[in-house]
mmCIF file of N, CA and C in Angstrom:
data_model
loop_
_atom_site.group_PDB
_atom_site.id
_atom_site.type_symbol
_atom_site.label_atom_id
_atom_site.label_comp_id
_atom_site.label_asym_id
_atom_site.label_seq_id
_atom_site.Cartn_x
_atom_site.Cartn_y
_atom_site.Cartn_z
ATOM 1 N N MET A 1 94.256 82.525 86.980
ATOM 2 C CA MET A 1 92.920 82.059 87.238
ATOM 3 C C MET A 1 92.597 82.341 88.702
ATOM 4 N N VAL A 2 91.415 82.831 88.952
ATOM 5 C CA VAL A 2 90.969 83.108 90.318
ATOM 6 C C VAL A 2 90.441 81.811 90.918
ATOM 7 N N LEU A 3 91.003 81.410 92.061
ATOM 8 C CA LEU A 3 90.572 80.187 92.730
ATOM 9 C C LEU A 3 89.430 80.439 93.701
ATOM 10 N N ASN A 4 89.437 81.625 94.314
ATOM 11 C CA ASN A 4 88.305 82.050 95.146
ATOM 12 C C ASN A 4 88.434 83.543 95.402
ATOM 13 N N ALA A 5 87.331 84.171 95.750
ATOM 14 C CA ALA A 5 87.361 85.602 96.041
ATOM 15 C C ALA A 5 86.026 86.057 96.595
ATOM 16 N N LYS A 6 86.099 87.030 97.466
ATOM 17 C CA LYS A 6 84.934 87.769 97.927
ATOM 18 C C LYS A 6 85.426 89.194 98.129
ATOM 19 N N ILE A 7 84.889 90.118 97.345
ATOM 20 C CA ILE A 7 85.365 91.500 97.333
ATOM 21 C C ILE A 7 85.444 92.057 98.746
ATOM 22 N N GLY A 8 86.617 92.583 99.092
ATOM 23 C CA GLY A 8 86.846 93.189 100.395
ATOM 24 C C GLY A 8 87.170 92.194 101.500
ATOM 25 N N ASP A 9 87.110 90.886 101.202
ATOM 26 C CA ASP A 9 87.342 89.879 102.237
ATOM 27 C C ASP A 9 88.563 89.003 101.961
ATOM 28 N N TYR A 10 88.606 88.351 100.809
ATOM 29 C CA TYR A 10 89.733 87.474 100.498
ATOM 30 C C TYR A 10 89.858 87.292 98.992
ATOM 31 N N TYR A 11 91.026 86.801 98.583
ATOM 32 C CA TYR A 11 91.307 86.632 97.162
ATOM 33 C C TYR A 11 92.429 85.608 97.010
ATOM 34 N N THR A 12 92.258 84.667 96.096
ATOM 35 C CA THR A 12 93.304 83.702 95.786
ATOM 36 C C THR A 12 93.392 83.553 94.279
ATOM 37 N N VAL A 13 94.611 83.640 93.763
ATOM 38 C CA VAL A 13 94.840 83.557 92.330
ATOM 39 C C VAL A 13 95.979 82.578 92.049
ATOM 40 N N ALA A 14 95.869 81.839 90.938
ATOM 41 C CA ALA A 14 96.929 80.951 90.465
ATOM 42 C C ALA A 14 97.372 81.445 89.094
ATOM 43 N N ARG A 15 98.673 81.398 88.864
ATOM 44 C CA ARG A 15 99.206 81.876 87.588
ATOM 45 C C ARG A 15 100.313 80.946 87.119
ATOM 46 N N LYS A 16 100.260 80.574 85.856
ATOM 47 C CA LYS A 16 101.296 79.728 85.262
ATOM 48 C C LYS A 16 102.419 80.608 84.729
ATOM 49 N N GLU A 17 103.649 80.209 85.032
ATOM 50 C CA GLU A 17 104.809 80.939 84.533
ATOM 51 C C GLU A 17 104.966 80.677 83.035
ATOM 52 N N LYS A 18 105.179 81.720 82.277
ATOM 53 C CA LYS A 18 105.293 81.623 80.825
ATOM 54 C C LYS A 18 106.445 80.705 80.418
ATOM 55 N N ASN A 19 106.184 79.840 79.452
ATOM 56 C CA ASN A 19 107.159 78.921 78.864
ATOM 57 C C ASN A 19 107.728 77.893 79.835
ATOM 58 N N THR A 20 107.038 77.611 80.925
ATOM 59 C CA THR A 20 107.468 76.584 81.880
ATOM 60 C C THR A 20 106.235 75.819 82.346
ATOM 61 N N GLY A 21 106.448 74.830 83.190
ATOM 62 C CA GLY A 21 105.336 74.126 83.808
ATOM 63 C C GLY A 21 105.119 74.581 85.241
ATOM 64 N N ASN A 22 105.771 75.681 85.625
ATOM 65 C CA ASN A 22 105.691 76.181 86.997
ATOM 66 C C ASN A 22 104.448 77.034 87.222
ATOM 67 N N TRP A 23 103.933 76.970 88.459
ATOM 68 C CA TRP A 23 102.752 77.728 88.844
ATOM 69 C C TRP A 23 103.030 78.501 90.123
ATOM 70 N N TYR A 24 102.263 79.568 90.330
ATOM 71 C CA TYR A 24 102.334 80.367 91.552
ATOM 72 C C TYR A 24 100.914 80.620 92.042
ATOM 73 N N ILE A 25 100.719 80.480 93.351
ATOM 74 C CA ILE A 25 99.425 80.758 93.962
ATOM 75 C C ILE A 25 99.638 81.798 95.044
ATOM 76 N N GLY A 26 98.820 82.826 95.038
ATOM 77 C CA GLY A 26 98.866 83.861 96.070
ATOM 78 C C GLY A 26 97.495 84.015 96.689
ATOM 79 N N SER A 27 97.463 84.150 98.012
ATOM 80 C CA SER A 27 96.191 84.274 98.721
ATOM 81 C C SER A 27 96.327 85.319 99.824
ATOM 82 N N ILE A 28 95.309 86.170 99.974
ATOM 83 C CA ILE A 28 95.289 87.177 101.039
ATOM 84 C C ILE A 28 93.900 87.209 101.670
ATOM 85 N N THR A 29 93.851 87.717 102.900
ATOM 86 C CA THR A 29 92.574 87.857 103.590
ATOM 87 C C THR A 29 92.525 89.187 104.331
ATOM 88 N N ASP A 30 91.333 89.576 104.723
ATOM 89 C CA ASP A 30 91.146 90.774 105.536
ATOM 90 C C ASP A 30 91.517 90.458 106.983
ATOM 91 N N GLU A 31 90.929 91.132 107.939
ATOM 92 C CA GLU A 31 91.266 90.934 109.352
ATOM 93 C C GLU A 31 90.743 89.618 109.929
ATOM 94 N N ASN A 32 90.036 88.841 109.130
ATOM 95 C CA ASN A 32 89.486 87.561 109.585
ATOM 96 C C ASN A 32 90.366 86.399 109.146
ATOM 97 N N PRO A 33 90.623 85.440 110.041
ATOM 98 C CA PRO A 33 91.370 84.249 109.631
ATOM 99 C C PRO A 33 90.502 83.391 108.706
ATOM 100 N N ARG A 34 91.150 82.639 107.822
ATOM 101 C CA ARG A 34 90.399 81.801 106.882
ATOM 102 C C ARG A 34 91.175 80.526 106.594
ATOM 103 N N GLU A 35 90.431 79.508 106.171
ATOM 104 C CA GLU A 35 91.030 78.255 105.721
ATOM 105 C C GLU A 35 90.382 77.863 104.404
ATOM 106 N N PHE A 36 91.234 77.466 103.439
ATOM 107 C CA PHE A 36 90.763 77.055 102.121
ATOM 108 C C PHE A 36 91.455 75.764 101.721
ATOM 109 N N GLU A 37 90.859 75.048 100.768
ATOM 110 C CA GLU A 37 91.478 73.906 100.116
ATOM 111 C C GLU A 37 91.382 74.114 98.613
ATOM 112 N N PHE A 38 92.477 73.791 97.919
ATOM 113 C CA PHE A 38 92.493 73.924 96.465
ATOM 114 C C PHE A 38 92.944 72.622 95.834
ATOM 115 N N CYS A 39 92.185 72.137 94.872
ATOM 116 C CA CYS A 39 92.558 70.949 94.130
ATOM 117 C C CYS A 39 93.488 71.369 92.990
ATOM 118 N N LEU A 40 94.607 70.699 92.881
ATOM 119 C CA LEU A 40 95.583 71.033 91.846
ATOM 120 C C LEU A 40 95.279 70.301 90.540
ATOM 121 N N ASP A 41 94.032 70.380 90.116
ATOM 122 C CA ASP A 41 93.618 69.709 88.886
ATOM 123 C C ASP A 41 94.088 70.430 87.626
ATOM 124 N N PHE A 42 94.680 71.617 87.775
ATOM 125 C CA PHE A 42 95.186 72.355 86.625
ATOM 126 C C PHE A 42 96.629 71.970 86.272
ATOM 127 N N LEU A 43 97.289 71.133 87.097
ATOM 128 C CA LEU A 43 98.655 70.699 86.802
ATOM 129 C C LEU A 43 98.654 69.635 85.704
ATOM 130 N N LYS A 44 99.811 69.464 85.047
ATOM 131 C CA LYS A 44 99.950 68.449 84.006
ATOM 132 C C LYS A 44 99.937 67.058 84.628
ATOM 133 N N PRO A 45 99.271 66.095 83.986
ATOM 134 C CA PRO A 45 99.281 64.722 84.505
ATOM 135 C C PRO A 45 100.665 64.084 84.350
ATOM 136 N N ASP A 46 100.919 63.068 85.158
ATOM 137 C CA ASP A 46 102.172 62.302 85.095
ATOM 138 C C ASP A 46 103.408 63.177 85.259
ATOM 139 N N THR A 47 103.292 64.223 86.062
ATOM 140 C CA THR A 47 104.401 65.143 86.327
ATOM 141 C C THR A 47 104.477 65.384 87.824
ATOM 142 N N ARG A 48 105.703 65.425 88.339
ATOM 143 C CA ARG A 48 105.914 65.723 89.764
ATOM 144 C C ARG A 48 106.282 67.197 89.913
ATOM 145 N N TYR A 49 105.846 67.754 91.020
ATOM 146 C CA TYR A 49 106.108 69.162 91.306
ATOM 147 C C TYR A 49 106.626 69.308 92.735
ATOM 148 N N GLU A 50 107.517 70.273 92.922
ATOM 149 C CA GLU A 50 107.970 70.634 94.257
ATOM 150 C C GLU A 50 107.251 71.914 94.672
ATOM 151 N N VAL A 51 106.662 71.883 95.854
ATOM 152 C CA VAL A 51 105.937 73.037 96.381
ATOM 153 C C VAL A 51 106.776 73.714 97.456
ATOM 154 N N THR A 52 106.908 75.026 97.351
ATOM 155 C CA THR A 52 107.475 75.825 98.420
ATOM 156 C C THR A 52 106.390 76.808 98.837
ATOM 157 N N ALA A 53 105.946 76.685 100.089
ATOM 158 C CA ALA A 53 104.862 77.538 100.595
ATOM 159 C C ALA A 53 105.414 78.495 101.637
ATOM 160 N N TYR A 54 105.203 79.767 101.420
ATOM 161 C CA TYR A 54 105.556 80.816 102.378
ATOM 162 C C TYR A 54 104.241 81.228 103.023
ATOM 163 N N ARG A 55 104.045 80.784 104.257
ATOM 164 C CA ARG A 55 102.739 80.983 104.878
ATOM 165 C C ARG A 55 102.854 81.669 106.230
ATOM 166 N N ASP A 56 101.703 82.122 106.719
ATOM 167 C CA ASP A 56 101.654 82.764 108.027
ATOM 168 C C ASP A 56 102.151 81.799 109.089
ATOM 169 N N GLY A 57 102.951 82.327 110.022
ATOM 170 C CA GLY A 57 103.444 81.515 111.124
ATOM 171 C C GLY A 57 102.342 81.178 112.111
ATOM 172 N N LYS A 58 102.686 80.325 113.053
ATOM 173 C CA LYS A 58 101.724 79.801 114.021
ATOM 174 C C LYS A 58 100.941 80.897 114.747
ATOM 175 N N ASN A 59 101.603 81.966 115.159
ATOM 176 C CA ASN A 59 100.950 83.036 115.915
ATOM 177 C C ASN A 59 100.874 84.340 115.128
ATOM 178 N N ALA A 60 100.838 84.251 113.819
ATOM 179 C CA ALA A 60 100.798 85.458 112.985
ATOM 180 C C ALA A 60 99.488 86.219 113.183
ATOM 181 N N HIS A 61 99.587 87.539 113.116
ATOM 182 C CA HIS A 61 98.429 88.431 113.232
ATOM 183 C C HIS A 61 98.831 89.767 112.624
ATOM 184 N N TRP A 62 97.952 90.384 111.881
ATOM 185 C CA TRP A 62 98.292 91.608 111.157
ATOM 186 C C TRP A 62 98.801 92.733 112.048
ATOM 187 N N SER A 63 98.329 92.858 113.299
ATOM 188 C CA SER A 63 98.800 93.957 114.147
ATOM 189 C C SER A 63 99.697 93.494 115.287
ATOM 190 N N GLU A 64 99.529 92.273 115.762
ATOM 191 C CA GLU A 64 100.276 91.807 116.926
ATOM 192 C C GLU A 64 101.553 91.042 116.579
ATOM 193 N N ASN A 65 101.593 90.393 115.420
ATOM 194 C CA ASN A 65 102.755 89.601 115.034
ATOM 195 C C ASN A 65 102.815 89.483 113.507
ATOM 196 N N PRO A 66 103.034 90.613 112.803
ATOM 197 C CA PRO A 66 102.926 90.614 111.346
ATOM 198 C C PRO A 66 104.080 89.947 110.595
ATOM 199 N N THR A 67 105.188 89.642 111.253
ATOM 200 C CA THR A 67 106.338 89.083 110.537
ATOM 201 C C THR A 67 106.536 87.585 110.761
ATOM 202 N N SER A 68 105.597 86.923 111.419
ATOM 203 C CA SER A 68 105.706 85.487 111.666
ATOM 204 C C SER A 68 105.435 84.716 110.368
ATOM 205 N N VAL A 69 106.466 83.989 109.887
ATOM 206 C CA VAL A 69 106.370 83.271 108.613
ATOM 207 C C VAL A 69 106.945 81.865 108.765
ATOM 208 N N GLU A 70 106.344 80.916 108.082
ATOM 209 C CA GLU A 70 106.861 79.553 107.980
ATOM 210 C C GLU A 70 107.096 79.243 106.507
ATOM 211 N N ILE A 71 108.151 78.480 106.222
ATOM 212 C CA ILE A 71 108.424 78.030 104.859
ATOM 213 C C ILE A 71 108.384 76.506 104.864
ATOM 214 N N LEU A 72 107.497 75.944 104.049
ATOM 215 C CA LEU A 72 107.339 74.495 103.984
ATOM 216 C C LEU A 72 107.566 74.006 102.561
ATOM 217 N N LYS A 73 108.180 72.821 102.430
ATOM 218 C CA LYS A 73 108.394 72.211 101.119
ATOM 219 C C LYS A 73 107.759 70.830 101.096
ATOM 220 N N SER A 74 107.224 70.471 99.934
ATOM 221 C CA SER A 74 106.637 69.148 99.754
ATOM 222 C C SER A 74 106.575 68.855 98.256
ATOM 223 N N GLU A 75 106.110 67.659 97.918
ATOM 224 C CA GLU A 75 105.898 67.298 96.517
ATOM 225 C C GLU A 75 104.416 67.062 96.278
ATOM 226 N N VAL A 76 103.950 67.428 95.078
ATOM 227 C CA VAL A 76 102.549 67.228 94.704
ATOM 228 C C VAL A 76 102.458 66.762 93.263
ATOM 229 N N LYS A 77 101.256 66.359 92.886
ATOM 230 C CA LYS A 77 100.960 65.988 91.502
ATOM 231 C C LYS A 77 99.537 66.452 91.181
ATOM 232 N N LYS A 78 99.168 66.330 89.930
ATOM 233 C CA LYS A 78 97.822 66.711 89.486
ATOM 234 C C LYS A 78 96.768 66.027 90.355
ATOM 235 N N GLY A 79 95.788 66.791 90.812
ATOM 236 C CA GLY A 79 94.692 66.256 91.609
ATOM 237 C C GLY A 79 94.902 66.310 93.113
ATOM 238 N N ASP A 80 96.141 66.537 93.555
ATOM 239 C CA ASP A 80 96.375 66.684 94.993
ATOM 240 C C ASP A 80 95.682 67.946 95.499
ATOM 241 N N VAL A 81 95.480 68.013 96.809
ATOM 242 C CA VAL A 81 94.815 69.158 97.435
ATOM 243 C C VAL A 81 95.803 69.895 98.324
ATOM 244 N N ILE A 82 95.834 71.214 98.200
ATOM 245 C CA ILE A 82 96.636 72.065 99.074
ATOM 246 C C ILE A 82 95.694 72.744 100.057
ATOM 247 N N LYS A 83 96.060 72.695 101.334
ATOM 248 C CA LYS A 83 95.289 73.375 102.375
ATOM 249 C C LYS A 83 96.003 74.672 102.730
ATOM 250 N N VAL A 84 95.240 75.759 102.775
ATOM 251 C CA VAL A 84 95.770 77.080 103.076
ATOM 252 C C VAL A 84 95.086 77.601 104.328
ATOM 253 N N LYS A 85 95.896 78.014 105.301
ATOM 254 C CA LYS A 85 95.369 78.608 106.528
ATOM 255 C C LYS A 85 95.952 80.009 106.636
ATOM 256 N N LEU A 86 95.067 81.007 106.616
ATOM 257 C CA LEU A 86 95.488 82.404 106.649
ATOM 258 C C LEU A 86 95.200 83.014 108.013
ATOM 259 N N ALA A 87 96.199 83.682 108.561
ATOM 260 C CA ALA A 87 96.044 84.392 109.828
ATOM 261 C C ALA A 87 95.240 85.667 109.592
ATOM 262 N N PRO A 88 94.726 86.291 110.636
ATOM 263 C CA PRO A 88 94.033 87.578 110.461
ATOM 264 C C PRO A 88 94.939 88.586 109.736
ATOM 265 N N GLY A 89 94.457 89.108 108.626
ATOM 266 C CA GLY A 89 95.236 90.053 107.830
ATOM 267 C C GLY A 89 96.414 89.410 107.134
ATOM 268 N N GLY A 90 96.405 88.097 106.976
ATOM 269 C CA GLY A 90 97.558 87.374 106.456
ATOM 270 C C GLY A 90 97.457 86.999 104.997
ATOM 271 N N GLY A 91 98.405 86.185 104.604
ATOM 272 C CA GLY A 91 98.456 85.728 103.230
ATOM 273 C C GLY A 91 99.399 84.561 103.070
ATOM 274 N N GLN A 92 99.462 84.050 101.863
ATOM 275 C CA GLN A 92 100.338 82.936 101.561
ATOM 276 C C GLN A 92 100.766 83.012 100.112
ATOM 277 N N ALA A 93 102.041 82.693 99.866
ATOM 278 C CA ALA A 93 102.567 82.603 98.514
ATOM 279 C C ALA A 93 103.091 81.187 98.317
ATOM 280 N N ILE A 94 102.719 80.566 97.199
ATOM 281 C CA ILE A 94 103.091 79.183 96.931
ATOM 282 C C ILE A 94 103.728 79.094 95.554
ATOM 283 N N GLN A 95 104.918 78.506 95.497
ATOM 284 C CA GLN A 95 105.575 78.209 94.236
ATOM 285 C C GLN A 95 105.406 76.720 93.968
ATOM 286 N N ILE A 96 104.944 76.368 92.778
ATOM 287 C CA ILE A 96 104.784 74.970 92.385
ATOM 288 C C ILE A 96 105.696 74.773 91.176
ATOM 289 N N LYS A 97 106.847 74.125 91.428
ATOM 290 C CA LYS A 97 107.889 74.016 90.418
ATOM 291 C C LYS A 97 107.926 72.608 89.827
ATOM 292 N N CYS A 98 107.874 72.532 88.515
ATOM 293 C CA CYS A 98 107.917 71.261 87.807
ATOM 294 C C CYS A 98 109.303 70.641 87.996
ATOM 295 N N ILE A 99 109.353 69.380 88.473
ATOM 296 C CA ILE A 99 110.641 68.721 88.676
ATOM 297 C C ILE A 99 110.790 67.477 87.806
ATOM 298 N N GLU A 100 109.901 67.262 86.895
ATOM 299 C CA GLU A 100 109.967 66.088 86.033
ATOM 300 C C GLU A 100 109.617 66.432 84.620
#
């Protein structure tokens, strides 16, 4: 499912892993930094999930610092909001793994 998009500028997609309750979200942007929020209303109710986010590092930039990455872990449930901050030319990959 496409969570947001503007042709040539940015794109975010969520995909459910077949035969599991796990989800993956991928987001990319052009040379402009962006910030988005996504409501996790597509998750199953009364279920806990572990999130692993591979996101642009603090000083990431497509030409000046393209390898700066941070890995963050947290727990979420249906209806929680994930905030995504993309560096210029950056992206983010998020694994949402069912733990209950």
